[in-house]
Amino acid sequence: MKEKLDELKARLLEINDLDSAASVLSWDQNTYMPPGGAAARGRQMGTLARISHEKATDPNLGRLLDELMADVNSLDPDSDDACLIQVAHRDYQRAVMVPSDFIGRFYAHMAASFQSWTEARPESNFNKVLPFLEKTLEFSRDYANFFPGYEHIADPLIANADYGMKATRVRAIFQALRARLVPLVQAITSCPPIDSSFLQNHFPEKDQIHFGEMVIKAMGYDFNRGRQDKAPHPFTTKFANDDVRITTRVNENDLGDALFSTIHEAGHAFYELGVNPAFDGLPIGQGTSAGIHESQSRLWENIIGRSKPFWSHFYPLLVDLFPNQLHGISLDQFYKAINKVERSLIRVDADEVTYNLHVMLRFDLELDLLEGKLKVKDLPEAWRERFKQDIGIVPDSDRLGVLQDVHWYAGTIGGSFQGYTLGNILSAQFYAEALKAHPSIEDKIAAGNFQT
Amino acid sequence: MKEKLDELKARLLEINDLDSAASVLSWDQNTYMPPGGAAARGRQMGTLARISHEKATDPNLGRLLDELMADVNSLDPDSDDACLIQVAHRDYQRAVMVPSDFIGRFYAHMAASFQSWTEARPESNFNKVLPFLEKTLEFSRDYANFFPGYEHIADPLIANADYGMKATRVRAIFQALRARLVPLVQAITSCPPIDSSFLQNHFPEKDQIHFGEMVIKAMGYDFNRGRQDKAPHPFTTKFANDDVRITTRVNENDLGDALFSTIHEAGHAFYELGVNPAFDGLPIGQGTSAGIHESQSRLWENIIGRSKPFWSHFYPLLVDLFPNQLHGISLDQFYKAINKVERSLIRVDADEVTYNLHVMLRFDLELDLLEGKLKVKDLPEAWRERFKQDIGIVPDSDRLGVLQDVHWYAGTIGGSFQGYTLGNILSAQFYAEALKAHPSIEDKIAAGNFQT
């Protein structure tokens, strides 16, 4: 068995190397690549994805996994090796359902679609992405149909991110949550508004980046094992256990934008940086699902990063950096401002109460598109209608509406959004348990100590 | 034939995509990668190189090329297709001589060796790289021995960079040049020295980068098709016809360092950016040899970038940017200073007269190492001895001696240096021809017009 396990690990590492290389190419595309690089980059990423998929579906890998599965009961079921064999076997079974050339074509399409989005968004020009998005919907349906026997057409797409979750289950959780959230938002927004205007003073980019990096360093982010760059849409990417990078975007007229996105992405990074180094490059060395991943980012961003203890430590440092912009603003005023609930247009800037409404809107629109109830060309209008119902306002441009998130323009339609709200729910559950186990956590945070 | 040619191009593009991905990973390693990423990066680049080599040596590609070669005489011998078939056939014949697993091991070794060099150079610690360099010499000899029947063991390594050149021929050219250069350096350096001390004032990094980028923009570098980043050792890298990037390094106490390296790398980039887009990703779409490539970078750096017409245009702009540092310095003083000939330690900073002595020293040491006349552990001492003979001074630390160039620490020993001096010789020949064809070039340069 030892020999077979070694062969398995070598094969999985090779696949991981190809995928990590593709991640570097994607990171570069989002951070530094000049516009001229786009066309070839799409082809290059398509080639890597195709070769990776060929390796991941190699019949010799399938036979090896069958042999290992036949013996897996001889192992302790909780052992790393038993888990590795089972996860790799499941991944293989799923991978062989999708033809390699489909993957190659889809990746090439995604790169072109992403490029069109980077042009369409600033112009607020939905028509520019429309033909790409229509093709993406076709690709997404075709993908789902490689997994016949699903209960809902979104299920195979959801399984890529949150394996085990089904559309009907997610819908039920979301409906229950939405039924409470919509009136809650109405109740809060009918109260006199909190003044948060001082967050919209001018905060120079350099200082914002400096402060955000100081905060995540204090939280434990190790710049020898990662870095932060600017990107149009913030993300975390892992090239290896000791190279997990984050990105942010800066709005010089909004102090919260970059800061909370930096803390959010650092939360994702902590999860990956905390993986056992022995699992580096193996399928058990990755986050277990999008929801679990998001529970870590949202935990740090919201439950910790918007808490009173956190800011009782960091606020004096922030005032030192921006003495004019925050002149006369007390900790309490600041704390209220960063937790202000309001009807807003942008998901990633939304407060904790409305955020899930933004997510559930996208999830439901995805299901409608996949079910064929909604046409891609009618998506902007459907977006506005649902937005009006849930949030109570309407974006006056697609840039602030359907074009705001990268997901549909660089991935499938279906499967990309449910994890955000599942993660929010999980983050509250994890934190409650953490406080039970370590009641002094908040005192330590207030002292700038994030060790526990 | 059309079908076979299409298949050939598809296969060659796939290989190119893998190689371009590896170039992105290497660029990242040299510019932005955090230290923690090094180990996995070595493995990733090894995997890409191995798969690329497998594809480049696929027997089906060999058969396809044999079939195309059988028909190649039916094509116009100067046609692009005929050239493509012949170059691809030659590359294939050379590639099949080297086993795939050798390439994988060698690339992994190079990444580790490079990492050790990045630590060893600032510490001036040759012992840190010694075991890596010894292994590199073994790898280099093993590589050469995959090509039995060579005249000199360096020939197969030289062929990778300057196909058609042989060690004995290069040695003869270099000996003739050296015989004239050594006394020339002695004669010049016995004259009263030119004052260039003002070049060592403090020039802030930001302003240096700004000026360098302004100069190469004027020369025609298109930042939509490339970019400039900082790296410990400047290089040019091509990810696609429309994405050719350069790097530079800045010394705030030396105005010439970054500026001439930027112009030099832009010269390399112009060559690649000027390739027919129809050849993108094909072996005929790359520079033809290291020597020809270097002829372009040295042409821009030295023949144009250090010329009086060039600076009669740019010097006033430079003085505007650095009015205090260049206060009271005339164009003539500046022109003399940037062309000052002196005994110096660093190849990339050396003037036009001594530069080739730096190169030939390395070339001869490579031959001695490969021939077994010189042991790696004795290399620092051999470096100092030869340096004393040719340049007349001795580096007092290996950082300024044998550790200064990346080449031996991230590539083979043998084949990496001869191109620099061959390129210098060619650049003078090309420029002489260009002036014959367009006698007004220098007037136009003086007017800031680089079109011709």
PDB file of C-alpha atoms in Angstrom, chain B residues 48-139:
ATOM      1  CA  LEU B  48       5.948  22.374 -16.159  1.00  0.00           C
ATOM      2  CA  ALA B  49       9.379  21.898 -17.716  1.00  0.00           C
ATOM      3  CA  ARG B  50       9.045  18.119 -17.582  1.00  0.00           C
ATOM      4  CA  ILE B  51       5.598  18.096 -19.199  1.00  0.00           C
ATOM      5  CA  SER B  52       6.763  20.587 -21.824  1.00  0.00           C
ATOM      6  CA  HIS B  53       9.740  18.401 -22.571  1.00  0.00           C
ATOM      7  CA  GLU B  54       7.523  15.316 -22.841  1.00  0.00           C
ATOM      8  CA  LYS B  55       5.369  17.133 -25.386  1.00  0.00           C
ATOM      9  CA  ALA B  56       8.434  18.451 -27.238  1.00  0.00           C
ATOM     10  CA  THR B  57       9.799  14.914 -27.522  1.00  0.00           C
ATOM     11  CA  ASP B  58       6.509  13.131 -28.234  1.00  0.00           C
ATOM     12  CA  PRO B  59       7.252  10.495 -30.931  1.00  0.00           C
ATOM     13  CA  ASN B  60       4.046  11.548 -32.714  1.00  0.00           C
ATOM     14  CA  LEU B  61       5.505  15.022 -33.093  1.00  0.00           C
ATOM     15  CA  GLY B  62       8.683  13.421 -34.432  1.00  0.00           C
ATOM     16  CA  ARG B  63       6.768  11.403 -37.030  1.00  0.00           C
ATOM     17  CA  LEU B  64       4.748  14.450 -38.050  1.00  0.00           C
ATOM     18  CA  LEU B  65       7.952  16.457 -38.518  1.00  0.00           C
ATOM     19  CA  ASP B  66       9.561  13.645 -40.527  1.00  0.00           C
ATOM     20  CA  GLU B  67       6.561  13.611 -42.843  1.00  0.00           C
ATOM     21  CA  LEU B  68       6.628  17.387 -43.217  1.00  0.00           C
ATOM     22  CA  MET B  69      10.393  17.368 -43.826  1.00  0.00           C
ATOM     23  CA  ALA B  70       9.899  14.817 -46.601  1.00  0.00           C
ATOM     24  CA  ASP B  71       7.689  17.368 -48.377  1.00  0.00           C
ATOM     25  CA  VAL B  72       9.472  20.547 -47.387  1.00  0.00           C
ATOM     26  CA  ASN B  73      11.202  20.866 -50.743  1.00  0.00           C
ATOM     27  CA  SER B  74       7.816  21.409 -52.362  1.00  0.00           C
ATOM     28  CA  LEU B  75       7.615  24.736 -50.453  1.00  0.00           C
ATOM     29  CA  ASP B  76       9.378  27.986 -51.249  1.00  0.00           C
ATOM     30  CA  PRO B  77      12.514  27.588 -49.102  1.00  0.00           C
ATOM     31  CA  ASP B  78      12.134  31.179 -47.840  1.00  0.00           C
ATOM     32  CA  SER B  79       8.472  30.758 -46.887  1.00  0.00           C
ATOM     33  CA  ASP B  80       7.434  30.981 -43.239  1.00  0.00           C
ATOM     34  CA  ASP B  81       6.106  27.428 -43.326  1.00  0.00           C
ATOM     35  CA  ALA B  82       9.339  25.974 -44.691  1.00  0.00           C
ATOM     36  CA  CYS B  83      11.318  27.810 -42.008  1.00  0.00           C
ATOM     37  CA  LEU B  84       8.907  26.697 -39.306  1.00  0.00           C
ATOM     38  CA  ILE B  85       9.188  23.049 -40.307  1.00  0.00           C
ATOM     39  CA  GLN B  86      12.966  23.191 -40.411  1.00  0.00           C
ATOM     40  CA  VAL B  87      13.384  25.015 -37.103  1.00  0.00           C
ATOM     41  CA  ALA B  88      10.840  22.774 -35.359  1.00  0.00           C
ATOM     42  CA  HIS B  89      12.540  19.697 -36.778  1.00  0.00           C
ATOM     43  CA  ARG B  90      15.929  20.861 -35.540  1.00  0.00           C
ATOM     44  CA  ASP B  91      14.491  21.661 -32.080  1.00  0.00           C
ATOM     45  CA  TYR B  92      12.876  18.231 -31.934  1.00  0.00           C
ATOM     46  CA  GLN B  93      16.060  16.442 -32.920  1.00  0.00           C
ATOM     47  CA  ARG B  94      17.911  18.282 -30.153  1.00  0.00           C
ATOM     48  CA  ALA B  95      15.166  17.829 -27.554  1.00  0.00           C
ATOM     49  CA  VAL B  96      14.934  14.043 -27.925  1.00  0.00           C
ATOM     50  CA  MET B  97      18.581  13.765 -26.941  1.00  0.00           C
ATOM     51  CA  VAL B  98      17.733  14.863 -23.365  1.00  0.00           C
ATOM     52  CA  PRO B  99      15.574  12.624 -21.093  1.00  0.00           C
ATOM     53  CA  SER B 100      12.473  14.274 -19.593  1.00  0.00           C
ATOM     54  CA  ASP B 101      13.288  13.318 -16.035  1.00  0.00           C
ATOM     55  CA  PHE B 102      16.716  14.962 -16.360  1.00  0.00           C
ATOM     56  CA  ILE B 103      15.006  18.230 -17.296  1.00  0.00           C
ATOM     57  CA  GLY B 104      12.615  17.971 -14.329  1.00  0.00           C
ATOM     58  CA  ARG B 105      15.445  17.329 -11.884  1.00  0.00           C
ATOM     59  CA  PHE B 106      17.559  20.077 -13.379  1.00  0.00           C
ATOM     60  CA  TYR B 107      14.792  22.707 -13.164  1.00  0.00           C
ATOM     61  CA  ALA B 108      14.034  21.792  -9.557  1.00  0.00           C
ATOM     62  CA  HIS B 109      17.749  22.099  -8.816  1.00  0.00           C
ATOM     63  CA  MET B 110      17.957  25.475 -10.556  1.00  0.00           C
ATOM     64  CA  ALA B 111      15.128  26.897  -8.447  1.00  0.00           C
ATOM     65  CA  ALA B 112      16.818  25.783  -5.219  1.00  0.00           C
ATOM     66  CA  SER B 113      20.155  27.065  -6.489  1.00  0.00           C
ATOM     67  CA  PHE B 114      18.636  30.424  -7.415  1.00  0.00           C
ATOM     68  CA  GLN B 115      17.113  30.737  -3.953  1.00  0.00           C
ATOM     69  CA  SER B 116      20.466  30.019  -2.305  1.00  0.00           C
ATOM     70  CA  TRP B 117      22.076  32.664  -4.526  1.00  0.00           C
ATOM     71  CA  THR B 118      19.539  35.313  -3.468  1.00  0.00           C
ATOM     72  CA  GLU B 119      20.649  34.657   0.117  1.00  0.00           C
ATOM     73  CA  ALA B 120      24.359  34.156  -0.585  1.00  0.00           C
ATOM     74  CA  ARG B 121      24.915  37.291  -2.668  1.00  0.00           C
ATOM     75  CA  PRO B 122      24.051  39.936  -0.019  1.00  0.00           C
ATOM     76  CA  GLU B 123      26.076  37.935   2.527  1.00  0.00           C
ATOM     77  CA  SER B 124      28.956  37.557   0.041  1.00  0.00           C
ATOM     78  CA  ASN B 125      28.918  33.901   1.048  1.00  0.00           C
ATOM     79  CA  PHE B 126      30.234  31.720  -1.783  1.00  0.00           C
ATOM     80  CA  ASN B 127      30.212  28.612   0.441  1.00  0.00           C
ATOM     81  CA  LYS B 128      26.435  28.798   0.567  1.00  0.00           C
ATOM     82  CA  VAL B 129      26.142  28.320  -3.207  1.00  0.00           C
ATOM     83  CA  LEU B 130      29.156  26.016  -3.584  1.00  0.00           C
ATOM     84  CA  PRO B 131      27.298  22.671  -3.255  1.00  0.00           C
ATOM     85  CA  PHE B 132      24.609  23.909  -5.664  1.00  0.00           C
ATOM     86  CA  LEU B 133      27.170  25.131  -8.167  1.00  0.00           C
ATOM     87  CA  GLU B 134      29.055  21.842  -8.042  1.00  0.00           C
ATOM     88  CA  LYS B 135      25.845  20.053  -8.848  1.00  0.00           C
ATOM     89  CA  THR B 136      25.139  22.556 -11.629  1.00  0.00           C
ATOM     90  CA  LEU B 137      28.511  21.734 -13.190  1.00  0.00           C
ATOM     91  CA  GLU B 138      27.650  18.028 -13.069  1.00  0.00           C
ATOM     92  CA  PHE B 139      24.262  18.741 -14.664  1.00  0.00           C
TER      93      PHE B 139
END
